[in-house]
Coordinates of C-alpha atoms in Angstrom, one line a residue:
X24 CA 99.9 83.8 96.8
X25 CA 97.5 81.9 99.1
X26 CA 94.6 84.1 100.4
X27 CA 95.1 85.4 103.9
X28 CA 92.2 85.2 106.5
X29 CA 89.8 88.1 106.0
X30 CA 90.0 90.2 109.1
X31 CA 88.0 93.3 109.6
X32 CA 85.7 95.0 107.1
X33 CA 86.5 95.4 103.4
X34 CA 87.7 98.9 102.6
X35 CA 85.0 99.1 99.9
X36 CA 82.4 99.1 102.6
X37 CA 84.1 101.6 104.9
X38 CA 82.0 104.4 106.2
X39 CA 83.4 107.7 105.1
X40 CA 83.4 110.2 107.9
X41 CA 84.2 113.7 106.5
X42 CA 86.3 116.0 108.5
X43 CA 85.0 119.5 108.2
X44 CA 87.4 122.4 108.2
X45 CA 86.7 126.0 108.8
X46 CA 86.9 128.2 105.6
X47 CA 90.4 129.3 104.9
X48 CA 91.1 132.9 104.2
X49 CA 94.1 134.9 103.3
X50 CA 95.3 132.5 100.6
X51 CA 95.2 133.0 96.8
X52 CA 92.3 131.3 95.0
X53 CA 92.6 129.2 91.8
X54 CA 90.1 128.7 89.0
X55 CA 86.5 128.8 90.2
X56 CA 87.4 130.0 93.6
X57 CA 89.1 126.8 94.6
X58 CA 92.3 127.0 96.6
X59 CA 95.3 127.6 94.4
X60 CA 96.9 124.2 95.2
X61 CA 93.8 122.6 93.7
X62 CA 94.2 124.4 90.4
X63 CA 95.9 122.1 87.9
X64 CA 96.8 125.1 85.7
X65 CA 98.9 126.7 88.3
X66 CA 102.6 126.2 88.5
X67 CA 103.9 123.4 90.7
X68 CA 106.0 125.6 92.9
X69 CA 103.0 127.9 93.5
X70 CA 100.8 125.0 94.4
X71 CA 103.4 123.6 96.8
X72 CA 103.8 127.0 98.4
X73 CA 100.1 127.5 98.8
X74 CA 99.4 124.1 100.2
X75 CA 102.3 124.3 102.7
X76 CA 100.9 127.6 103.9
X77 CA 97.6 125.9 104.8
X78 CA 99.1 122.9 106.6
X79 CA 99.7 122.4 110.3
X80 CA 103.1 121.2 111.6
X81 CA 101.5 117.8 112.2
X82 CA 100.2 117.6 108.6
X83 CA 103.6 118.4 107.2
X84 CA 105.3 115.8 109.4
X85 CA 102.8 113.3 108.1
X86 CA 104.0 113.9 104.6
X87 CA 107.4 112.9 105.7
X88 CA 106.2 109.5 107.0
X89 CA 105.8 106.2 105.1
X90 CA 104.1 103.2 106.6
X91 CA 103.8 99.5 105.5
X92 CA 100.3 98.5 104.2
X93 CA 100.2 95.6 106.8
X94 CA 99.6 98.3 109.4
X95 CA 96.3 99.1 107.6
X96 CA 95.1 95.5 107.4
X97 CA 93.6 92.9 109.7
X98 CA 94.8 93.4 113.3
X99 CA 96.8 96.5 112.4
X100 CA 100.1 94.6 113.0
X101 CA 101.4 92.0 110.6
X102 CA 98.5 89.8 110.0
X103 CA 97.6 91.0 106.5
X104 CA 94.1 90.5 105.3
X105 CA 91.5 93.0 104.4
X106 CA 91.9 96.7 105.0
X107 CA 90.4 97.6 108.4
X108 CA 88.7 100.9 109.2
X109 CA 90.3 101.2 112.7
X110 CA 93.8 100.7 111.2
X111 CA 93.2 103.2 108.4
X112 CA 91.8 105.7 110.9
X113 CA 94.8 105.5 113.2
X114 CA 97.4 105.8 110.4
X115 CA 95.9 108.0 107.7
X116 CA 93.6 110.2 109.8
X117 CA 95.3 110.2 113.2
X118 CA 98.9 110.5 112.0
X119 CA 98.2 112.0 108.5
X120 CA 100.7 109.7 107.0
X121 CA 101.6 110.8 103.5
X122 CA 102.9 107.5 102.0
X123 CA 102.2 103.8 102.1
X124 CA 104.3 100.9 100.7
X125 CA 104.0 97.2 100.1
X126 CA 107.1 95.5 101.2
X127 CA 108.0 92.1 99.8
X128 CA 105.0 89.8 100.2
X129 CA 102.7 92.5 101.4
X130 CA 99.6 92.7 99.3
X131 CA 95.9 92.1 99.1
X132 CA 94.4 88.8 100.5
X133 CA 93.9 87.5 96.9
X134 CA 96.9 88.2 94.7
X135 CA 95.4 89.4 91.4
X136 CA 96.1 92.7 89.6
X137 CA 92.4 93.7 90.1
X138 CA 92.7 93.0 93.9
X139 CA 95.9 95.1 94.1
X140 CA 94.3 98.0 92.3
X141 CA 91.2 97.9 94.5
X142 CA 93.3 97.8 97.6
X143 CA 95.5 100.8 96.5
X144 CA 92.4 102.7 95.4
X145 CA 90.7 102.0 98.8
X146 CA 93.8 103.3 100.7
X147 CA 93.8 106.4 98.5
X148 CA 90.1 107.0 98.9
X149 CA 90.3 106.8 102.7
X150 CA 93.3 109.2 102.7
X151 CA 91.5 111.7 100.6
X152 CA 88.2 111.5 102.4
X153 CA 89.8 111.9 105.8
X154 CA 92.4 114.5 105.0
X155 CA 91.5 118.1 105.9
X156 CA 93.1 119.4 102.7
X157 CA 92.4 116.3 100.6
X158 CA 96.1 115.4 100.1
X159 CA 96.6 112.1 98.3
X160 CA 99.1 109.4 99.4
X161 CA 102.1 108.2 97.5
X162 CA 102.0 104.4 97.2
X163 CA 105.4 102.6 96.8
X164 CA 106.6 99.2 95.9
X165 CA 109.8 97.4 94.9
X166 CA 109.3 96.2 91.3
X167 CA 112.9 95.4 90.4
X168 CA 112.3 92.8 87.6
X169 CA 108.8 93.3 86.4
X170 CA 105.8 93.8 88.7
X171 CA 106.9 90.7 90.4
X172 CA 104.8 90.9 93.6
X173 CA 101.6 90.3 91.5
X174 CA 100.9 86.7 90.7
X175 CA 100.6 86.4 86.9
X176 CA 102.5 89.5 86.1
X177 CA 105.3 89.0 83.6
X178 CA 108.7 88.5 85.4
X179 CA 111.7 90.0 83.7
X180 CA 115.4 89.1 84.1
X181 CA 117.1 90.6 87.1
X182 CA 119.4 93.6 86.5
X183 CA 122.5 91.4 86.5
X184 CA 121.1 89.5 83.6
X185 CA 120.1 92.6 81.7
X186 CA 123.6 94.0 82.2
X187 CA 124.9 91.1 80.2
X188 CA 123.0 92.3 77.2
X189 CA 124.8 95.7 77.1
X190 CA 121.7 97.3 75.7
X191 CA 120.3 100.5 77.3
X192 CA 117.3 100.6 75.1
X193 CA 116.4 97.1 76.2
X194 CA 116.7 98.2 79.8
X195 CA 114.5 101.2 79.1
X196 CA 111.9 99.0 77.5
X197 CA 111.9 96.7 80.5
X198 CA 111.5 99.6 82.9
X199 CA 108.7 101.0 80.9
X200 CA 106.8 97.7 80.8
X201 CA 107.3 97.4 84.6
X202 CA 106.1 100.9 85.2
X203 CA 102.9 100.4 83.1
X204 CA 102.1 97.2 85.1
X205 CA 102.7 99.0 88.3
X206 CA 100.5 101.9 87.3
X207 CA 97.7 99.6 86.3
X208 CA 97.5 98.5 89.9
X209 CA 97.3 102.0 91.2
X210 CA 100.9 102.3 92.4
X211 CA 102.9 105.5 91.5
X212 CA 106.3 105.0 93.1
X213 CA 108.7 102.3 92.2
X214 CA 111.8 101.6 94.3
X215 CA 114.1 100.9 91.3
X216 CA 116.6 100.9 89.7
X217 CA 119.5 99.6 91.8
X218 CA 122.6 101.6 90.9
X219 CA 125.0 99.8 93.3
X220 CA 128.0 98.1 91.9
X221 CA 128.5 94.3 92.3
X222 CA 132.1 93.7 93.4
X223 CA 131.8 91.3 96.3
X224 CA 130.1 88.0 95.6
X225 CA 129.5 87.4 99.3
X226 CA 126.9 90.2 99.2
X227 CA 123.4 88.8 99.0
X228 CA 122.1 91.5 96.6
X229 CA 124.8 90.9 94.0
X230 CA 122.2 89.8 91.4
X231 CA 120.1 93.0 91.8
X232 CA 122.8 95.2 90.3
X233 CA 123.9 96.1 86.8
X234 CA 127.3 94.6 87.4
X235 CA 130.7 95.8 88.4
X236 CA 131.5 98.5 85.9
X237 CA 130.5 102.1 86.9
X238 CA 130.1 103.3 83.3
X239 CA 127.9 100.4 82.3
X240 CA 125.9 100.4 85.5
X241 CA 125.3 104.2 85.3
X242 CA 124.2 104.0 81.6
X243 CA 121.8 101.2 82.3
X244 CA 120.4 102.7 85.5
X245 CA 119.8 106.0 83.6
X246 CA 118.0 104.0 80.9
X247 CA 115.8 102.4 83.6
X248 CA 115.0 105.9 85.1
X249 CA 114.0 107.2 81.7
X250 CA 111.9 104.1 80.9
X251 CA 110.1 104.4 84.2
X252 CA 109.5 108.2 84.1
X253 CA 108.3 108.1 80.4
X254 CA 106.2 104.9 80.5
X255 CA 102.9 106.6 79.7
X256 CA 100.8 104.1 81.7
X257 CA 97.5 104.5 83.5
X258 CA 99.3 106.7 86.0
X259 CA 102.7 108.4 86.1
X260 CA 105.3 106.4 88.1
X261 CA 108.4 107.9 89.9
X262 CA 111.7 106.0 89.8
X263 CA 114.0 105.6 92.8
X264 CA 117.8 105.4 92.4
X265 CA 119.1 103.2 95.2
X266 CA 121.0 102.8 97.5
X267 CA 123.0 106.0 97.7
X268 CA 125.9 105.4 98.2
X269 CA 128.5 102.7 98.5
X270 CA 125.9 100.2 99.7
X271 CA 127.5 97.3 97.8
X272 CA 130.9 97.4 99.5
X273 CA 130.1 95.7 102.9
X274 CA 133.3 95.1 104.8
X275 CA 132.3 91.6 105.9
X276 CA 130.1 90.6 103.0
X277 CA 126.8 90.9 104.9
X278 CA 124.0 93.3 104.0
X279 CA 123.4 96.6 105.6
X280 CA 126.8 96.9 107.3
X281 CA 129.7 99.4 107.2
X282 CA 131.9 100.0 104.2
X283 CA 135.4 101.3 104.5
X284 CA 136.7 102.7 101.2
X285 CA 139.0 105.5 100.1
X286 CA 137.5 108.8 99.3
X287 CA 138.8 108.6 95.7
X288 CA 137.3 105.1 95.2
X289 CA 134.0 106.3 96.6
X290 CA 133.8 109.4 94.4
X291 CA 135.2 108.1 91.1
X292 CA 133.8 104.5 91.2
X293 CA 131.0 103.8 93.7
X294 CA 129.1 107.1 93.4
X295 CA 129.4 107.4 89.6
X296 CA 126.4 105.2 88.7
X297 CA 124.1 107.0 91.1
X298 CA 125.1 110.4 89.7
X299 CA 124.4 109.3 86.1
X300 CA 121.0 107.9 87.1
X301 CA 120.1 111.0 89.1
X302 CA 121.1 113.3 86.2
X303 CA 118.8 111.2 83.9
X304 CA 115.8 112.7 85.8
X305 CA 115.1 110.4 88.7
X306 CA 112.4 111.9 91.0
X307 CA 113.7 110.1 94.1
X308 CA 116.6 108.4 95.7
X309 CA 116.8 105.8 98.5
X310 CA 119.6 105.9 101.0
X311 CA 122.2 103.2 101.8
X312 CA 121.3 101.3 104.9
X313 CA 125.0 100.9 105.9
X314 CA 127.7 103.3 106.9
X315 CA 130.4 104.7 104.8
X316 CA 133.8 105.3 106.5
X317 CA 132.3 105.3 109.9
X318 CA 129.3 107.5 109.2
X319 CA 125.8 105.9 108.8
X320 CA 124.6 107.0 105.3
X321 CA 121.2 108.0 106.8
X322 CA 122.9 110.5 109.0
X323 CA 125.5 111.7 106.5
X324 CA 125.0 115.4 105.6
X325 CA 128.1 115.2 103.3
X326 CA 126.5 112.4 101.3
X327 CA 122.9 113.5 101.2
X328 CA 123.3 117.2 101.0
X329 CA 126.8 118.2 100.0
X330 CA 127.2 115.6 97.3
X331 CA 123.6 114.7 96.3
X332 CA 122.1 118.2 96.4
X333 CA 124.9 120.7 96.0
X334 CA 127.2 118.9 93.6
X335 CA 124.8 116.8 91.6
X336 CA 121.8 119.2 91.7
X337 CA 119.3 116.7 92.8
X338 CA 115.9 118.3 93.6
X339 CA 113.7 115.2 94.3
X340 CA 112.7 113.2 97.3
X341 CA 115.2 111.4 99.5
X342 CA 113.7 108.4 101.3
X343 CA 115.3 106.3 103.9
X344 CA 115.4 102.5 103.7
X345 CA 113.5 100.2 105.9
X346 CA 113.6 101.4 109.6
X347 CA 116.9 103.0 109.0
X348 CA 116.2 106.3 110.8
X349 CA 115.3 104.2 113.9
X350 CA 118.5 102.2 113.4
X351 CA 120.6 105.3 114.1
X352 CA 119.4 104.9 117.6
X353 CA 119.0 101.2 118.0
X354 CA 121.8 99.8 115.9
X355 CA 124.5 102.4 115.2
X356 CA 124.1 104.0 118.6
X357 CA 124.8 107.5 117.3
X358 CA 121.7 109.0 118.9
X359 CA 120.5 109.0 122.5
X360 CA 116.9 108.3 121.6
X361 CA 114.5 108.2 118.7
X362 CA 113.8 112.0 118.4
X363 CA 117.6 112.6 118.2
X364 CA 117.9 109.9 115.6
X365 CA 115.2 111.5 113.6
X366 CA 116.8 114.9 113.9
X367 CA 120.1 113.5 112.6
X368 CA 118.5 111.9 109.6
X369 CA 116.3 114.9 108.7
X370 CA 119.1 117.4 109.1
X371 CA 121.4 115.2 107.0
X372 CA 118.9 115.4 104.1
X373 CA 116.3 112.6 104.6
X374 CA 112.9 113.9 103.4
X375 CA 110.8 110.8 104.2
X376 CA 111.4 108.1 106.7
X377 CA 110.4 104.5 105.7
X378 CA 109.1 103.7 109.2
X379 CA 107.0 100.7 108.3
X380 CA 105.5 99.8 111.6
X381 CA 105.4 102.7 114.1
X382 CA 104.2 105.8 112.3
X383 CA 103.0 107.4 115.5
X384 CA 106.4 107.1 117.1
X385 CA 108.1 108.8 114.1
X386 CA 105.6 111.6 113.9
X387 CA 105.6 112.3 117.6
X388 CA 109.4 112.0 117.6
X389 CA 109.8 114.5 114.8
X390 CA 107.3 116.9 116.4
X391 CA 109.3 116.7 119.7
X392 CA 112.5 117.4 117.8
X393 CA 111.0 120.5 116.2
X394 CA 109.6 121.7 119.5
X395 CA 113.0 121.1 121.1
X396 CA 114.9 123.1 118.5
X397 CA 116.7 120.0 117.0
X398 CA 115.0 120.5 113.6
X399 CA 114.0 123.8 112.2
X400 CA 110.5 124.5 110.8
X401 CA 112.2 125.7 107.6
X402 CA 113.7 122.2 107.2
X403 CA 110.2 120.6 107.7
X404 CA 108.8 122.9 105.0
X405 CA 111.7 121.9 102.7
X406 CA 111.2 118.2 103.2
X407 CA 107.4 118.2 103.1
X408 CA 107.5 120.5 100.1
X409 CA 109.6 118.0 98.2
X410 CA 107.1 115.3 98.9
X411 CA 104.2 117.5 97.9
X412 CA 106.0 118.6 94.7
X413 CA 106.4 114.9 93.8
X414 CA 102.7 114.3 94.3
X415 CA 101.8 117.4 92.1
X416 CA 104.3 116.4 89.4
X417 CA 102.8 112.9 89.3
X418 CA 99.3 114.3 88.9
X419 CA 98.0 112.6 92.0
X420 CA 95.8 115.6 93.0
X421 CA 94.0 115.2 89.6
X422 CA 94.3 111.5 89.0
X423 CA 94.6 109.7 92.4
X424 CA 92.9 106.4 91.3
X425 CA 93.3 103.7 88.6
X426 CA 90.6 101.7 86.8
X427 CA 90.7 98.5 88.8
X428 CA 88.5 96.7 86.3
X429 CA 91.2 97.1 83.6
X430 CA 94.1 95.9 85.8
X431 CA 93.9 92.2 85.0
X432 CA 93.9 92.9 81.2
X433 CA 96.8 95.4 81.5
X434 CA 99.0 93.2 83.7
X435 CA 98.4 89.5 83.1
X436 CA 100.6 88.3 80.3
X437 CA 101.7 91.8 79.4
X438 CA 105.1 92.6 77.8
X439 CA 105.9 88.9 77.2
X440 CA 107.7 89.8 73.9
X441 CA 109.9 92.2 75.9
X442 CA 110.6 89.6 78.5
X443 CA 111.6 87.0 75.9
X444 CA 113.8 89.5 74.1
X445 CA 115.4 90.4 77.4
X446 CA 116.0 86.8 78.4
X447 CA 117.5 85.9 75.0
X448 CA 119.7 89.0 75.0
X449 CA 121.0 88.3 78.5
X450 CA 122.3 84.9 77.7
X451 CA 126.1 84.6 77.8
X452 CA 127.4 82.1 75.2
X453 CA 130.8 80.6 75.4
X454 CA 132.5 79.5 72.1
X455 CA 133.3 75.8 71.9
X456 CA 136.6 76.3 70.2
X457 CA 138.8 73.3 69.2
X458 CA 136.1 70.9 70.4
X459 CA 137.0 71.3 74.1
X460 CA 133.4 70.3 74.9
X461 CA 132.2 67.0 73.2
X462 CA 129.3 68.6 71.3
X463 CA 128.7 67.4 67.8
X464 CA 126.4 65.5 65.4
X465 CA 127.1 62.3 67.4
X466 CA 125.6 63.6 70.6
X467 CA 122.5 61.6 71.4
X468 CA 122.0 62.2 75.1
X469 CA 122.2 65.2 77.4
X470 CA 122.7 65.1 81.1
X471 CA 121.1 68.0 83.0
X472 CA 122.7 68.1 86.4
X473 CA 121.8 70.4 89.3
X474 CA 118.8 70.5 91.7
X475 CA 117.6 73.8 90.3
X476 CA 117.3 72.7 86.7
X477 CA 113.7 71.7 87.2
X478 CA 112.8 74.5 89.8
X479 CA 111.0 77.5 88.3
X480 CA 110.9 79.3 91.6
X481 CA 114.7 79.1 91.8
X482 CA 115.1 80.4 88.3
X483 CA 112.9 83.5 89.0
X484 CA 115.1 84.3 92.0
X485 CA 114.5 86.7 94.9
X486 CA 111.8 89.4 94.9
X487 CA 109.3 87.1 93.1
X488 CA 105.8 87.1 94.6
X489 CA 107.3 86.9 98.0
X490 CA 110.3 88.7 99.4
X491 CA 113.0 86.1 99.4
X492 CA 111.5 84.0 96.7
X493 CA 108.3 82.4 95.4
X494 CA 106.4 81.2 98.5
X495 CA 106.2 77.4 98.8
X496 CA 102.5 77.3 98.3
X497 CA 102.5 79.4 95.2
X498 CA 103.1 78.0 91.7
X499 CA 104.3 80.3 89.0
X500 CA 104.1 79.5 85.3
X501 CA 107.2 79.2 83.2
X502 CA 109.6 76.8 81.5
X503 CA 112.4 75.3 83.5
X504 CA 115.9 74.6 82.2
X505 CA 115.2 70.9 82.1
X506 CA 111.9 71.3 80.3
X507 CA 113.4 73.6 77.7
X508 CA 116.3 71.3 77.0
X509 CA 113.9 68.3 76.7
X510 CA 111.8 70.2 74.2
X511 CA 114.9 71.0 72.0
X512 CA 117.1 68.0 72.7
X513 CA 117.8 65.0 70.5
X514 CA 115.1 62.3 70.2
X515 CA 116.5 60.4 73.2
X516 CA 115.4 61.8 76.6
X517 CA 117.6 64.0 78.7
X518 CA 119.0 62.6 81.9
X519 CA 118.3 64.6 85.0
X520 CA 119.9 64.3 88.4
X521 CA 122.0 66.0 91.1
X522 CA 125.2 67.8 90.3
X523 CA 127.5 64.8 90.9
X524 CA 127.7 62.1 90.0
X525 CA 125.3 62.0 87.0
X526 CA 122.7 59.3 87.7
X527 CA 119.2 58.4 86.7
X528 CA 117.0 56.4 89.1
X529 CA 120.1 55.6 91.2
X530 CA 122.1 54.2 88.2
X531 CA 125.1 55.9 86.7
X532 CA 124.5 57.6 83.4
X533 CA 126.3 55.8 80.6
X534 CA 129.2 57.8 79.3
X535 CA 129.5 56.0 76.0
X536 CA 128.0 59.0 74.3
X537 CA 128.8 62.7 74.8
X538 CA 126.7 64.5 77.4
X539 CA 126.1 68.0 78.7
X540 CA 125.7 69.1 82.3
X541 CA 123.7 72.3 83.2
X542 CA 122.0 74.2 86.0
X543 CA 123.3 74.8 89.5
X544 CA 123.2 77.6 91.9
X545 CA 122.4 78.7 95.4
X546 CA 119.0 79.2 97.0
X547 CA 117.1 82.4 95.9
X548 CA 117.2 85.1 98.6
X549 CA 116.9 88.8 98.8
X550 CA 119.9 88.9 101.0
X551 CA 121.6 87.6 104.1
X552 CA 121.8 90.1 107.0
X553 CA 124.5 90.6 109.6
X554 CA 123.8 89.1 113.0
X555 CA 121.5 91.3 115.0
X556 CA 120.6 93.5 112.0
X557 CA 117.0 92.8 111.0
X558 CA 117.7 89.1 111.4
X559 CA 114.0 88.5 112.2
X560 CA 112.7 90.5 109.3
X561 CA 110.3 88.5 107.1
X562 CA 109.2 91.1 104.7
X563 CA 110.5 94.5 103.8
X564 CA 111.4 97.0 101.0
X565 CA 115.0 97.7 100.3

């Protein structure tokens, strides 16, 4: 990725201004007289209870808020660049935000693993230095086919390709390799796997799924969860099962739109893969951005509490998708204003709002909702407690940082054997029975047709370096279909041209010898959106 302009002061040179707090009394002490929540030998539930008892309402609400890293960089808007002290002060100190994410294309000015690790470490250090109780942040990212946002990281096949291998252990290995690369850059929360079912090819996220079968998709999503949670990297990484539930059944084929399905189809087919993945030990889930049978998923108590918590026994963190709490007010029109939208989501079961741009509006809206009796303090303690429990479980209070100087060595070129095995296993081969295709010893020339045959960026697909695809000014290494065929083809060169008719240099390809045509597709994209629904979004996490 091309370096962004350096705006503001580098985080490494930020002046740390300590916030002094009066001695706390009336709480149990841990080893050495430290507060109990600082004692790694204490039970997680005891640590959560102790820390919650010390926090103000504003600090608890901050734990329920997630902001995009661009709000900490440059001009504090969407410029990117270096971390800026004024931006960090507003978000991490002023609003006590408990989580930061890098949406697609949101990273450090120089896209290297070391730069990523230094950026995440700097965010973490500022949060710790300016938190009254020294509570670390959770840092999240979408790493759905390798740590693909980092230039030079090994890119793995998308989930649809892995599904073609029918191999849970392979999926587990891929997820583990991804988690280790993510951890090496200091990140501890991966928004993967996708447990949606692909049954409508109009839907732009079709390729991100494990296919159409609920049994296969559930088994592979569960394998991805286990691979992520048991990766044993530089840090522990939490998995996220998404997008609960029924996200992949858009009525009009667009993304983030309503689904109208029968209750039986929803329960027996669409929800089945999520449940299997949740029961595999996922520490978090992300909510469907659309609506199911007229009810926005982000506001569905039935989906997020009755089904997810009471029937499935899920105990982790439920995070909304990108700006979806706000969308209850602005798009679905089921709330009169933002505080009422926040109350709907939180009471339905959302523990953390992915509010990438306006953390202050969310924290103030939730505070108003609590003061107005729309949300109970008990529900705030429940939600904030789940976020804190995740942080304790991941060991963030003891190990908040990663070794940035080791990041390049642990990410660049890592897991290439796993990637090759996954790519080979994901290939679907068709038998050439009864010589229906003219392949044989007499073949001397191969025609490779299709504009994407010699386009590595198209082959890597969406969610690669950038959000929709590899940015135009970025070159990623790899072997294209054309280059691979040329390396393995007969001595005579392969012909390459558009899909039809086969030509070379404007002349028709001679058909006196057998030939083979390969490589076509549609432009890589994360997804198309419905008119008026995030149509101007240029980077996000889903």
